[in-house]
mmCIF file of N, CA and C in Angstrom:
data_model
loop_
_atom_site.group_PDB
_atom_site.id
_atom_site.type_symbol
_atom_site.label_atom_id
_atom_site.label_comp_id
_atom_site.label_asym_id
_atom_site.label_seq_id
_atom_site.Cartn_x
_atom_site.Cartn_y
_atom_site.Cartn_z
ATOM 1 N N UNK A 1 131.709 21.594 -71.858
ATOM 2 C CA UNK A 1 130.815 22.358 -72.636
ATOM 3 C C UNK A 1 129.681 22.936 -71.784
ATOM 4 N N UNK A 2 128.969 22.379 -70.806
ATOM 5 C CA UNK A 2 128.264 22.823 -70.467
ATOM 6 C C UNK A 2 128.342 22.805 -68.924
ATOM 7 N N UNK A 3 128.310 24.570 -68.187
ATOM 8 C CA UNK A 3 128.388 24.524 -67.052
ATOM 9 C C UNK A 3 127.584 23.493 -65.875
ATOM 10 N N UNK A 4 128.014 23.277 -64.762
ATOM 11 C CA UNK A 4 126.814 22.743 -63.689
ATOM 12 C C UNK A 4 126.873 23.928 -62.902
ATOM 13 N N UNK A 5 125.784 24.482 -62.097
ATOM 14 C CA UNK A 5 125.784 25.275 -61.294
ATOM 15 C C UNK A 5 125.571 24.659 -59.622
ATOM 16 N N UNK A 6 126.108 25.434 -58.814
ATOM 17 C CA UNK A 6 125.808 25.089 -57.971
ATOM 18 C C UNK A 6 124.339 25.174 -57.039
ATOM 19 N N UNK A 7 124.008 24.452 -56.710
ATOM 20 C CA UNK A 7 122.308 24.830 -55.953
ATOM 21 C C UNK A 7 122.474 25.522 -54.893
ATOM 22 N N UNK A 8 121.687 26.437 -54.562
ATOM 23 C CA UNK A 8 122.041 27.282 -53.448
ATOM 24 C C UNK A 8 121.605 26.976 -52.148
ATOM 25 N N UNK A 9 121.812 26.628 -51.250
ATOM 26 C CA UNK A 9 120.872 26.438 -49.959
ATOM 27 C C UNK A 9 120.727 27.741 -49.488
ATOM 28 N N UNK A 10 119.212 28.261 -49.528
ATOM 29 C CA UNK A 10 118.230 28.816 -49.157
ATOM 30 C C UNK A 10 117.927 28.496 -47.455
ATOM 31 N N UNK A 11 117.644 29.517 -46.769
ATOM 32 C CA UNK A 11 117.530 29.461 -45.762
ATOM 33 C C UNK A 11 115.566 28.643 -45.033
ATOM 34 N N UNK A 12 115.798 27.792 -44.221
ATOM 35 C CA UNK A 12 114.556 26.688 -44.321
ATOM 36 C C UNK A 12 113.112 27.675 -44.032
ATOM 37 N N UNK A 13 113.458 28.659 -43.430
ATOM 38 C CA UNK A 13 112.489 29.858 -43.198
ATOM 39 C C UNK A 13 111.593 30.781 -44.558
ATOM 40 N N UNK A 14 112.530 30.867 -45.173
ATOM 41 C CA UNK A 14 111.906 31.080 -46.265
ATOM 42 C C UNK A 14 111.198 30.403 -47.206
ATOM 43 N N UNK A 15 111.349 28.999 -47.134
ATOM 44 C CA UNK A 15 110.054 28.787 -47.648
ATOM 45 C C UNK A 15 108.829 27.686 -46.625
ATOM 46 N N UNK A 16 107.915 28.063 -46.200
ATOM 47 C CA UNK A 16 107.036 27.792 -45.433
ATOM 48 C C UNK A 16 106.517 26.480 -45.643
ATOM 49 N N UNK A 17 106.044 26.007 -44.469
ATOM 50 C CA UNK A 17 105.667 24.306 -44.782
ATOM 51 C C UNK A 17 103.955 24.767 -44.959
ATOM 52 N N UNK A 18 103.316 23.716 -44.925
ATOM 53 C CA UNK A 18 101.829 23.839 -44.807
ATOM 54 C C UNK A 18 101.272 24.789 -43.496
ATOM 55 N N UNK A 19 101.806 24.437 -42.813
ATOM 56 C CA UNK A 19 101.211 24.959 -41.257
ATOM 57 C C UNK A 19 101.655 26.048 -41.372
ATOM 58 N N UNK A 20 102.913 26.582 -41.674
ATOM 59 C CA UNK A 20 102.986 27.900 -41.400
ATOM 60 C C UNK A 20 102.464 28.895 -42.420
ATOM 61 N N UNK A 21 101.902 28.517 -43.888
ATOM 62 C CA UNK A 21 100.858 29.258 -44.407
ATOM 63 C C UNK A 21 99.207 28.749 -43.906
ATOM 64 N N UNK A 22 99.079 28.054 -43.510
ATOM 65 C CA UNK A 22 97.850 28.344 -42.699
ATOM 66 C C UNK A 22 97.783 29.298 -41.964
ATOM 67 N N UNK A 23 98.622 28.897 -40.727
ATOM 68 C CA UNK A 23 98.605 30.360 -39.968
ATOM 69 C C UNK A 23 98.837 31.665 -40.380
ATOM 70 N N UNK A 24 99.515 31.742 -41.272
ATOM 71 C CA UNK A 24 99.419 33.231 -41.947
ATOM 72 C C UNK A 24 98.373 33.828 -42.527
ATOM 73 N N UNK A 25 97.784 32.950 -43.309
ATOM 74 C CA UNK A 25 96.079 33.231 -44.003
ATOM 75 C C UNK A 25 95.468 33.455 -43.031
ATOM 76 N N UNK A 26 95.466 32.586 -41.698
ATOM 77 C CA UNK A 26 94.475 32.655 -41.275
ATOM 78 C C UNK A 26 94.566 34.103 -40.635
ATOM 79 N N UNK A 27 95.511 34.516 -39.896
ATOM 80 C CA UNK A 27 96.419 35.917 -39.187
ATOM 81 C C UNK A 27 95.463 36.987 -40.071
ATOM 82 N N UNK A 28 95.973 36.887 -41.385
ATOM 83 C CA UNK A 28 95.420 37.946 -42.439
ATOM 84 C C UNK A 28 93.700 38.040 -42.798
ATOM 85 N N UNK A 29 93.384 36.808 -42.435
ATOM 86 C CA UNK A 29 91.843 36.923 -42.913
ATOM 87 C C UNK A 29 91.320 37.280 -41.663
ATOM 88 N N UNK A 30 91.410 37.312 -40.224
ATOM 89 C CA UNK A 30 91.123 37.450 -39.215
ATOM 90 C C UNK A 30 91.181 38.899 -39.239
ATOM 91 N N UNK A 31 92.573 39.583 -39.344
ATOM 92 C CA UNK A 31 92.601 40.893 -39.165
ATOM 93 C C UNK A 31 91.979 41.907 -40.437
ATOM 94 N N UNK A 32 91.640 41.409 -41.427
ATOM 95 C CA UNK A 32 90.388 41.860 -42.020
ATOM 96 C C UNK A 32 89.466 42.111 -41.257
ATOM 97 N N UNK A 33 89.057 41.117 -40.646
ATOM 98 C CA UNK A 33 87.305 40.993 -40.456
ATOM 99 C C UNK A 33 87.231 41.546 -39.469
ATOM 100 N N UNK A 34 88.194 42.091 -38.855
ATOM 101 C CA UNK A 34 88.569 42.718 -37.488
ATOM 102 C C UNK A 34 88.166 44.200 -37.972
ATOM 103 N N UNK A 35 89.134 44.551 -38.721
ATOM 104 C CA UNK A 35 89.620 45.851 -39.248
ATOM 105 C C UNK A 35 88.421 46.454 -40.323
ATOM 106 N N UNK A 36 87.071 45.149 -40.965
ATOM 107 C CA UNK A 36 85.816 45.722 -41.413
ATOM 108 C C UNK A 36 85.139 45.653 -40.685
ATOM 109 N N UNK A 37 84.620 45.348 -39.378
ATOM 110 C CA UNK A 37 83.941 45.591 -38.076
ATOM 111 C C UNK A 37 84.370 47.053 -37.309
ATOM 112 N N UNK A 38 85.147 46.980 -37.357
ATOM 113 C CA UNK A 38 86.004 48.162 -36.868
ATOM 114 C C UNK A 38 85.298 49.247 -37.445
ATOM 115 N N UNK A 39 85.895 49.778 -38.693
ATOM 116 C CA UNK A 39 84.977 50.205 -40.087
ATOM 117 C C UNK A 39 83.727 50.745 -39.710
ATOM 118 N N UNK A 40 82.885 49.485 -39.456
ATOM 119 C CA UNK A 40 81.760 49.271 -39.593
ATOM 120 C C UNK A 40 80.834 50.010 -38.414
ATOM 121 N N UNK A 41 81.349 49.698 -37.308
ATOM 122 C CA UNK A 41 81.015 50.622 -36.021
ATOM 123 C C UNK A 41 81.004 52.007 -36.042
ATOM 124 N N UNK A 42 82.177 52.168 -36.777
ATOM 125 C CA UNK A 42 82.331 54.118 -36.768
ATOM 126 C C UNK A 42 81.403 54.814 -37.467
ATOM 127 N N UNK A 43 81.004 53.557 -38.518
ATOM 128 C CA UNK A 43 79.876 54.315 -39.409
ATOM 129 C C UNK A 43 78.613 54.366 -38.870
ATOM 130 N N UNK A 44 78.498 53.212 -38.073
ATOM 131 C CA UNK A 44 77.619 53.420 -37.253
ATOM 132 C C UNK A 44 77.491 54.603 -36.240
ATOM 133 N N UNK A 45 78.617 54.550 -35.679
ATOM 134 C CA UNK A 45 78.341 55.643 -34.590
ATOM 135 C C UNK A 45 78.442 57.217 -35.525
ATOM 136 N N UNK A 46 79.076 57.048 -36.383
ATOM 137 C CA UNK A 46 79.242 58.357 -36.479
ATOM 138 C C UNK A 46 77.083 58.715 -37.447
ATOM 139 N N UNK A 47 77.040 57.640 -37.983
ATOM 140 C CA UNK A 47 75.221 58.145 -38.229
ATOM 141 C C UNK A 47 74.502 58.373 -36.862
ATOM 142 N N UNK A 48 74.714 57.716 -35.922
ATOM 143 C CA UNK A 48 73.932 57.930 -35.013
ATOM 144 C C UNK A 48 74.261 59.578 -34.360
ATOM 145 N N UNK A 49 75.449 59.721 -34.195
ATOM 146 C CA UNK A 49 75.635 61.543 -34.126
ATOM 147 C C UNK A 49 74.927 62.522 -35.236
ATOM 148 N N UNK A 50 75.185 62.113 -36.000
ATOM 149 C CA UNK A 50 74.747 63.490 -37.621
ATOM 150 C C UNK A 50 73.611 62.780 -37.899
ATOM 151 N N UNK A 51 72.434 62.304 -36.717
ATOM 152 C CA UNK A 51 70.776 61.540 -37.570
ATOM 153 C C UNK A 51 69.812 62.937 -37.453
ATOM 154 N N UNK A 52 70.261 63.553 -35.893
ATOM 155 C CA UNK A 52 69.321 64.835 -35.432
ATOM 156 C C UNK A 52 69.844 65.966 -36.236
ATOM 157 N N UNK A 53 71.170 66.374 -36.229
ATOM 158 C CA UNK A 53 71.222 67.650 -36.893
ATOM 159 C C UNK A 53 71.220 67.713 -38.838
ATOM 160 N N UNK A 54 71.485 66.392 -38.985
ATOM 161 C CA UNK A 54 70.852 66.505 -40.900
ATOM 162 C C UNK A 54 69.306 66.249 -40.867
ATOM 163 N N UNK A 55 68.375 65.881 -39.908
ATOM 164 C CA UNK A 55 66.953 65.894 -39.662
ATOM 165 C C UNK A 55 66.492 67.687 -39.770
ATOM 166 N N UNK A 56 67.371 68.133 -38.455
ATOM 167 C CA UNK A 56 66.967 69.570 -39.042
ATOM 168 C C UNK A 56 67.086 70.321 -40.212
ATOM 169 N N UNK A 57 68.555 69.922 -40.773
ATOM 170 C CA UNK A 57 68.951 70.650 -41.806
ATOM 171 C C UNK A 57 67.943 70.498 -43.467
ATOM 172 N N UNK A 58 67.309 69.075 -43.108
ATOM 173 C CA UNK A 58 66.610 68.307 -44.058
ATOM 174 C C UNK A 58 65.285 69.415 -44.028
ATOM 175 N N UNK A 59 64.436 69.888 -42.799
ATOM 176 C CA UNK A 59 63.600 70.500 -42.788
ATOM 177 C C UNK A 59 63.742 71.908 -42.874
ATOM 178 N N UNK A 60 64.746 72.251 -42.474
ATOM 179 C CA UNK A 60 65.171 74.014 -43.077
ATOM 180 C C UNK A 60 65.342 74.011 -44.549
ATOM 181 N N UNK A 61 65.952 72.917 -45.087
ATOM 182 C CA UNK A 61 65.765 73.134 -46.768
ATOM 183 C C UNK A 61 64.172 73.026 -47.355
ATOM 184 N N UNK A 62 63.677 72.282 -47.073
ATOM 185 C CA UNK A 62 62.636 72.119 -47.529
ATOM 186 C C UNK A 62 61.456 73.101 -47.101
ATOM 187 N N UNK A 63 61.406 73.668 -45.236
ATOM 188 C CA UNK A 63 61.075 75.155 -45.126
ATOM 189 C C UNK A 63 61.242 76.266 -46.068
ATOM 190 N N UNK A 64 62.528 76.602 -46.612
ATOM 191 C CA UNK A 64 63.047 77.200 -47.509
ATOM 192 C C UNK A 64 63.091 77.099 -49.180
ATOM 193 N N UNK A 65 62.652 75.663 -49.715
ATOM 194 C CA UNK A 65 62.092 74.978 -50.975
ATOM 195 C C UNK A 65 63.975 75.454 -51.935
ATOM 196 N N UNK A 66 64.491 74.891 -51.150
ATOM 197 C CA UNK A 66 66.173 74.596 -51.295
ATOM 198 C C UNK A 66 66.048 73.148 -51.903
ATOM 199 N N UNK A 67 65.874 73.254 -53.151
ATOM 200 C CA UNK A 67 65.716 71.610 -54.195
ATOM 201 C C UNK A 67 66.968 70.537 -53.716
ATOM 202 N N UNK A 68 68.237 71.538 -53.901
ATOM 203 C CA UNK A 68 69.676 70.675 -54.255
ATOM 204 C C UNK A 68 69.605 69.978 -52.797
ATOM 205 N N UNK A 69 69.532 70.855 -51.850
ATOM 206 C CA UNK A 69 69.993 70.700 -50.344
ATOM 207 C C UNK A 69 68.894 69.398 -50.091
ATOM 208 N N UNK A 70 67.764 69.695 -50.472
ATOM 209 C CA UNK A 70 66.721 68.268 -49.934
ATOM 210 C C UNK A 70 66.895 67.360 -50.238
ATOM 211 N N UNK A 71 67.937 67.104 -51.928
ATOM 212 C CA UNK A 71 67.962 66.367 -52.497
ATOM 213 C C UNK A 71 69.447 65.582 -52.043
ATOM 214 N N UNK A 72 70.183 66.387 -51.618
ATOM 215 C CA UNK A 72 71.765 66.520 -50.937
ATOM 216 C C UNK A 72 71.316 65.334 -49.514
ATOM 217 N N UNK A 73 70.922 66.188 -48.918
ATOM 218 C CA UNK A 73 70.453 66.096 -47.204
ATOM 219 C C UNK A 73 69.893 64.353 -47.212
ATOM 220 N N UNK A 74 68.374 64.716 -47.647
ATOM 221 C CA UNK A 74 67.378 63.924 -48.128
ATOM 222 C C UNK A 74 68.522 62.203 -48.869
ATOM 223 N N UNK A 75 69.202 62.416 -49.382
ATOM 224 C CA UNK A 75 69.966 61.015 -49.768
ATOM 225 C C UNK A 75 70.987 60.721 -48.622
ATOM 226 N N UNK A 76 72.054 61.631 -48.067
ATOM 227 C CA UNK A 76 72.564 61.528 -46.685
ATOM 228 C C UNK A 76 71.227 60.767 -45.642
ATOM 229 N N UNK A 77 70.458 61.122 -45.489
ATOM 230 C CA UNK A 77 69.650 60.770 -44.571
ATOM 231 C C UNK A 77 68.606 59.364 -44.325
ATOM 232 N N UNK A 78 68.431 59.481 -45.910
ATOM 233 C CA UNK A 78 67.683 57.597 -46.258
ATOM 234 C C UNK A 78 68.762 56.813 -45.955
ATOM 235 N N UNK A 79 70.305 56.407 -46.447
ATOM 236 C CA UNK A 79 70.542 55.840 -46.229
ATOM 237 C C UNK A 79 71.407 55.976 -44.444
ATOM 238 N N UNK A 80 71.000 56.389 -43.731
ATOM 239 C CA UNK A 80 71.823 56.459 -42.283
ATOM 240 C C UNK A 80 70.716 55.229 -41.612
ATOM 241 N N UNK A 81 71.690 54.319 -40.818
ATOM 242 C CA UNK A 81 70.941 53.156 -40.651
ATOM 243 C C UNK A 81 69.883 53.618 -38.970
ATOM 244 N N UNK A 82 70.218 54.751 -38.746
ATOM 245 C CA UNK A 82 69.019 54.828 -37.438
ATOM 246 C C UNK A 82 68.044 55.739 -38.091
ATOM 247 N N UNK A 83 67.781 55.550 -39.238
ATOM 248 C CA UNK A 83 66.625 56.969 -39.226
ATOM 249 C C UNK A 83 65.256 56.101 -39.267
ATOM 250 N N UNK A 84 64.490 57.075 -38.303
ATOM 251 C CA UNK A 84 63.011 55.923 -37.828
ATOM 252 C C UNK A 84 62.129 56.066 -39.258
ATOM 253 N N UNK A 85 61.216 54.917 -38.995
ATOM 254 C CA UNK A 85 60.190 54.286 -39.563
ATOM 255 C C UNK A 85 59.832 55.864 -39.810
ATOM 256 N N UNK A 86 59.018 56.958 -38.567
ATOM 257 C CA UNK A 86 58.291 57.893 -38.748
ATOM 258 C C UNK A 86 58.744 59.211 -39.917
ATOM 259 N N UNK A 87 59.915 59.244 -40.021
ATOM 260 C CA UNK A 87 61.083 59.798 -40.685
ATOM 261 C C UNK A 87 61.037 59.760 -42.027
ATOM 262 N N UNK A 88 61.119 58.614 -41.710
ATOM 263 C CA UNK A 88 60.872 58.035 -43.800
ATOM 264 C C UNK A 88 59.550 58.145 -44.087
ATOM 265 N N UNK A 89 58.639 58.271 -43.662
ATOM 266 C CA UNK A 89 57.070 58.379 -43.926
ATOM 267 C C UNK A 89 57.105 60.181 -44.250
ATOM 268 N N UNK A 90 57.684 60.695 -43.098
ATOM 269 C CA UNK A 90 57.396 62.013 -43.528
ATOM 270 C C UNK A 90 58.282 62.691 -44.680
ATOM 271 N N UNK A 91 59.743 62.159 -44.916
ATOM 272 C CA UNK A 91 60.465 62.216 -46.197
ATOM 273 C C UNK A 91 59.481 62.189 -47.289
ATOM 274 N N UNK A 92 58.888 60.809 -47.441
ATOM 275 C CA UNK A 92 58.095 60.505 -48.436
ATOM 276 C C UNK A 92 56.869 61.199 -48.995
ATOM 277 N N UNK A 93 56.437 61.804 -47.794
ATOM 278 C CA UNK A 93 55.126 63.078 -47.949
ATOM 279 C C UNK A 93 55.579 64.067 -48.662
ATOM 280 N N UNK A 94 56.914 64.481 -48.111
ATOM 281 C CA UNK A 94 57.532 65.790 -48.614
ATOM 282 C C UNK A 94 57.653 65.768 -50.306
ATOM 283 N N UNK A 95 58.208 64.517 -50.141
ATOM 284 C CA UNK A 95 59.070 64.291 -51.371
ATOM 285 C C UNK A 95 58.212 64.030 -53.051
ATOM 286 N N UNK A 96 57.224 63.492 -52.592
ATOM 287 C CA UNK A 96 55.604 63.245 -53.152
ATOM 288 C C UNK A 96 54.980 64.728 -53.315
ATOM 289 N N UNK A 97 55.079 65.481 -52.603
ATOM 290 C CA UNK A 97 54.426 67.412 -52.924
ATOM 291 C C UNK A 97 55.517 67.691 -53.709
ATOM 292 N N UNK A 98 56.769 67.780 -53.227
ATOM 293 C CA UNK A 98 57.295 68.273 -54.330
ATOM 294 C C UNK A 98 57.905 68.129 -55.741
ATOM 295 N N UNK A 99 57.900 66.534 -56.216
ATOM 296 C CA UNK A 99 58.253 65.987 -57.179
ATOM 297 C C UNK A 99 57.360 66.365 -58.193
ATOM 298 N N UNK A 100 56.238 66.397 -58.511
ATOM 299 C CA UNK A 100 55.650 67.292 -59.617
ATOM 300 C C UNK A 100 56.295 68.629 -60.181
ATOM 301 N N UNK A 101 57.057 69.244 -59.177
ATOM 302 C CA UNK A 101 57.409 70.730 -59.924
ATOM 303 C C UNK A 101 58.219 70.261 -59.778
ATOM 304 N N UNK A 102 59.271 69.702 -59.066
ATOM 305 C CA UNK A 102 60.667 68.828 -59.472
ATOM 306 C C UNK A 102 61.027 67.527 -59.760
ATOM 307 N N UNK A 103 61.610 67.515 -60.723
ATOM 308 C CA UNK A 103 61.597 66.372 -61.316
ATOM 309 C C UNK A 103 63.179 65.923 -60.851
ATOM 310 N N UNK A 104 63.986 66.667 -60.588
ATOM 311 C CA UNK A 104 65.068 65.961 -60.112
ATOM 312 C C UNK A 104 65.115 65.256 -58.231
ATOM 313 N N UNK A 105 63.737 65.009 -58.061
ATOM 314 C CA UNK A 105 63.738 64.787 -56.836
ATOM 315 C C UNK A 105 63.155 63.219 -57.124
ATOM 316 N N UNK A 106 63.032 62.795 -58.180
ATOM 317 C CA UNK A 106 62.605 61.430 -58.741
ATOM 318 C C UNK A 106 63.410 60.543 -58.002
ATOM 319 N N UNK A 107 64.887 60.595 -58.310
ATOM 320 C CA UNK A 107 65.450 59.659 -57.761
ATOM 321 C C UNK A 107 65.459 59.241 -56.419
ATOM 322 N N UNK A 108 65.091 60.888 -55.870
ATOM 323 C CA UNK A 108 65.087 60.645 -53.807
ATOM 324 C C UNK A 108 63.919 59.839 -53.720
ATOM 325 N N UNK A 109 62.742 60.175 -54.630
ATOM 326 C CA UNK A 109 61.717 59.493 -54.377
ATOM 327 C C UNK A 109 61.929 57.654 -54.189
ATOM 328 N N UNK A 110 62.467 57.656 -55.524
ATOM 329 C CA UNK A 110 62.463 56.035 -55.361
ATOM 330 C C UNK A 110 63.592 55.026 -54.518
ATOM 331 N N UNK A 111 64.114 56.050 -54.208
ATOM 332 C CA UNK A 111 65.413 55.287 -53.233
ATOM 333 C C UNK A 111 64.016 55.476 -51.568
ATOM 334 N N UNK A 112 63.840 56.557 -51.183
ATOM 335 C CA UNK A 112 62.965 56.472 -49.992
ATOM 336 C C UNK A 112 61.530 55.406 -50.087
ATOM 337 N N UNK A 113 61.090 54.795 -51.551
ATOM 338 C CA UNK A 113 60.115 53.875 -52.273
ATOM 339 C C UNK A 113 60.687 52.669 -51.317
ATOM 340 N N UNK A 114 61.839 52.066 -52.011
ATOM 341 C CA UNK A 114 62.333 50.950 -51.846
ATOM 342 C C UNK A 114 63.597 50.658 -50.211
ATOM 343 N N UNK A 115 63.711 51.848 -49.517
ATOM 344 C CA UNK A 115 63.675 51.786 -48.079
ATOM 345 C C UNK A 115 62.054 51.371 -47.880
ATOM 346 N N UNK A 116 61.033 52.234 -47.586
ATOM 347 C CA UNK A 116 59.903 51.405 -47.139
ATOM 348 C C UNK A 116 59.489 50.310 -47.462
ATOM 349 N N UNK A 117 59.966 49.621 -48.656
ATOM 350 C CA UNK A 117 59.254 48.455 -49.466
ATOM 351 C C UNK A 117 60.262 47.241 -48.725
ATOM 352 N N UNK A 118 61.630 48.079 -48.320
ATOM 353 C CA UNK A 118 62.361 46.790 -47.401
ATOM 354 C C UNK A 118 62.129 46.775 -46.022
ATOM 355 N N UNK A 119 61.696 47.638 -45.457
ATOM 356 C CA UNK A 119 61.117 47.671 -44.333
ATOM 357 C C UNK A 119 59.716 46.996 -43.989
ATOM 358 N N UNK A 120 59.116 46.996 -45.422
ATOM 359 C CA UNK A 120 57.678 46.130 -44.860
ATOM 360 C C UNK A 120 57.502 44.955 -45.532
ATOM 361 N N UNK A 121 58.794 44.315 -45.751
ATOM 362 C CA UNK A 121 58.996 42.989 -46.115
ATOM 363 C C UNK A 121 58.275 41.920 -45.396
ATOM 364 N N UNK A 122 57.694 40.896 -45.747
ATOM 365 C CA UNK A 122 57.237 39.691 -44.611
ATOM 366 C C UNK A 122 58.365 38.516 -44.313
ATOM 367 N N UNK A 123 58.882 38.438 -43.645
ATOM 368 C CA UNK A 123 60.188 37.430 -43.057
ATOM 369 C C UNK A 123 59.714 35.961 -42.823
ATOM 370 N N UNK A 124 60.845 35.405 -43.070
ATOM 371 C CA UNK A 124 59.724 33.564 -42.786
ATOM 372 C C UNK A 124 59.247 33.486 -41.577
ATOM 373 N N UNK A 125 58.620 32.608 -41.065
ATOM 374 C CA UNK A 125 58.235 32.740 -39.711
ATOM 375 C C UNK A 125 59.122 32.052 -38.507
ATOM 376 N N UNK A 126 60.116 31.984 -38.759
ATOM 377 C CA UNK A 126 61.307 31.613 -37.613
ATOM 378 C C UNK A 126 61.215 32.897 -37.386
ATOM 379 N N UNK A 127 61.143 33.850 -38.303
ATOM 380 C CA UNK A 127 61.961 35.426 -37.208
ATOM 381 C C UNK A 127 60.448 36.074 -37.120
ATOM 382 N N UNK A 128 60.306 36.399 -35.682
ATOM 383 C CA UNK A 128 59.320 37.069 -34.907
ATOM 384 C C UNK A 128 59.240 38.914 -35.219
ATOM 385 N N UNK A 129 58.646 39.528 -36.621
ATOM 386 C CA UNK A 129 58.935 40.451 -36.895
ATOM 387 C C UNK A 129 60.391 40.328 -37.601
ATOM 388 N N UNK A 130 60.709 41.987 -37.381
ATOM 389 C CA UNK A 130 62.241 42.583 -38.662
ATOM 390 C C UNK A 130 63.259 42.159 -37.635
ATOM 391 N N UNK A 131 64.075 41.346 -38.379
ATOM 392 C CA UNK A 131 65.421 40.936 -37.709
ATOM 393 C C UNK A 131 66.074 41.569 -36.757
ATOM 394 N N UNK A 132 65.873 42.849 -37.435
ATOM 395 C CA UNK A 132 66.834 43.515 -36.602
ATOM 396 C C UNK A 132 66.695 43.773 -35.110
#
């Protein structure tokens, strides 16, 4: 009445002992952290190329009272991780004259707010000044 089947032997490779899924996780989590460093550099380098010529482009719009472009430029530019201390001060001047007659420049305002407000953070006193 009722069949038996036979069990199949499976080849011992296919299914992995402990050690050999360790090493595989570990293979895979490694070449992540590889491959978001990786990532991570280009973005770097590639801000450090486009910091001077969106600096100009930032001040020809605003020479010109080009709202979208300052507002375009101006968010490209807060967040690029080399743009100096002096940079963001003068963003903030700009951005402060012209936010009264524009109001869609609110948001640049408070994103360039809270860059300076993380920049003049006080750190515990193990770190001698900004980490970085």
């Amino acid at each position: 009445m009722f069949h038996q089947y036979k069990s199949i032997n499976y080849p011992r490779y296919l299914f992995m002992s402990n050690a050999g899924i360790l090493v595989v996780t570990f293979i895979i989590t490694i070449t992540i952290v590889v491959l978001f460093f990786y990532y991570s550099s280009q973005i770097k380098k590639r801000d450090s190329q486009t910091l001077e010529s969106d600096w100009k482009a930032f001040q020809n719009a605003v020479q010109q009272h080009r709202i979208s472009t300052i507002k375009d430029i101006g968010s490209q530019l807060i967040y690029n991780e080399n743009i100096s201390e002096e940079q963001v001060r003068e963003m903030s001047n700009i951005i402060k004259m012209l936010e009264n007659d524009h109001k869609e420049l609110t948001d640049l305002k408070w994103i360039i707010y809270n860059k300076r407000k993380d920049w003049s953070k006080k750190y515990p006193r193990y770190f001698d000044g900004h980490p970085m």
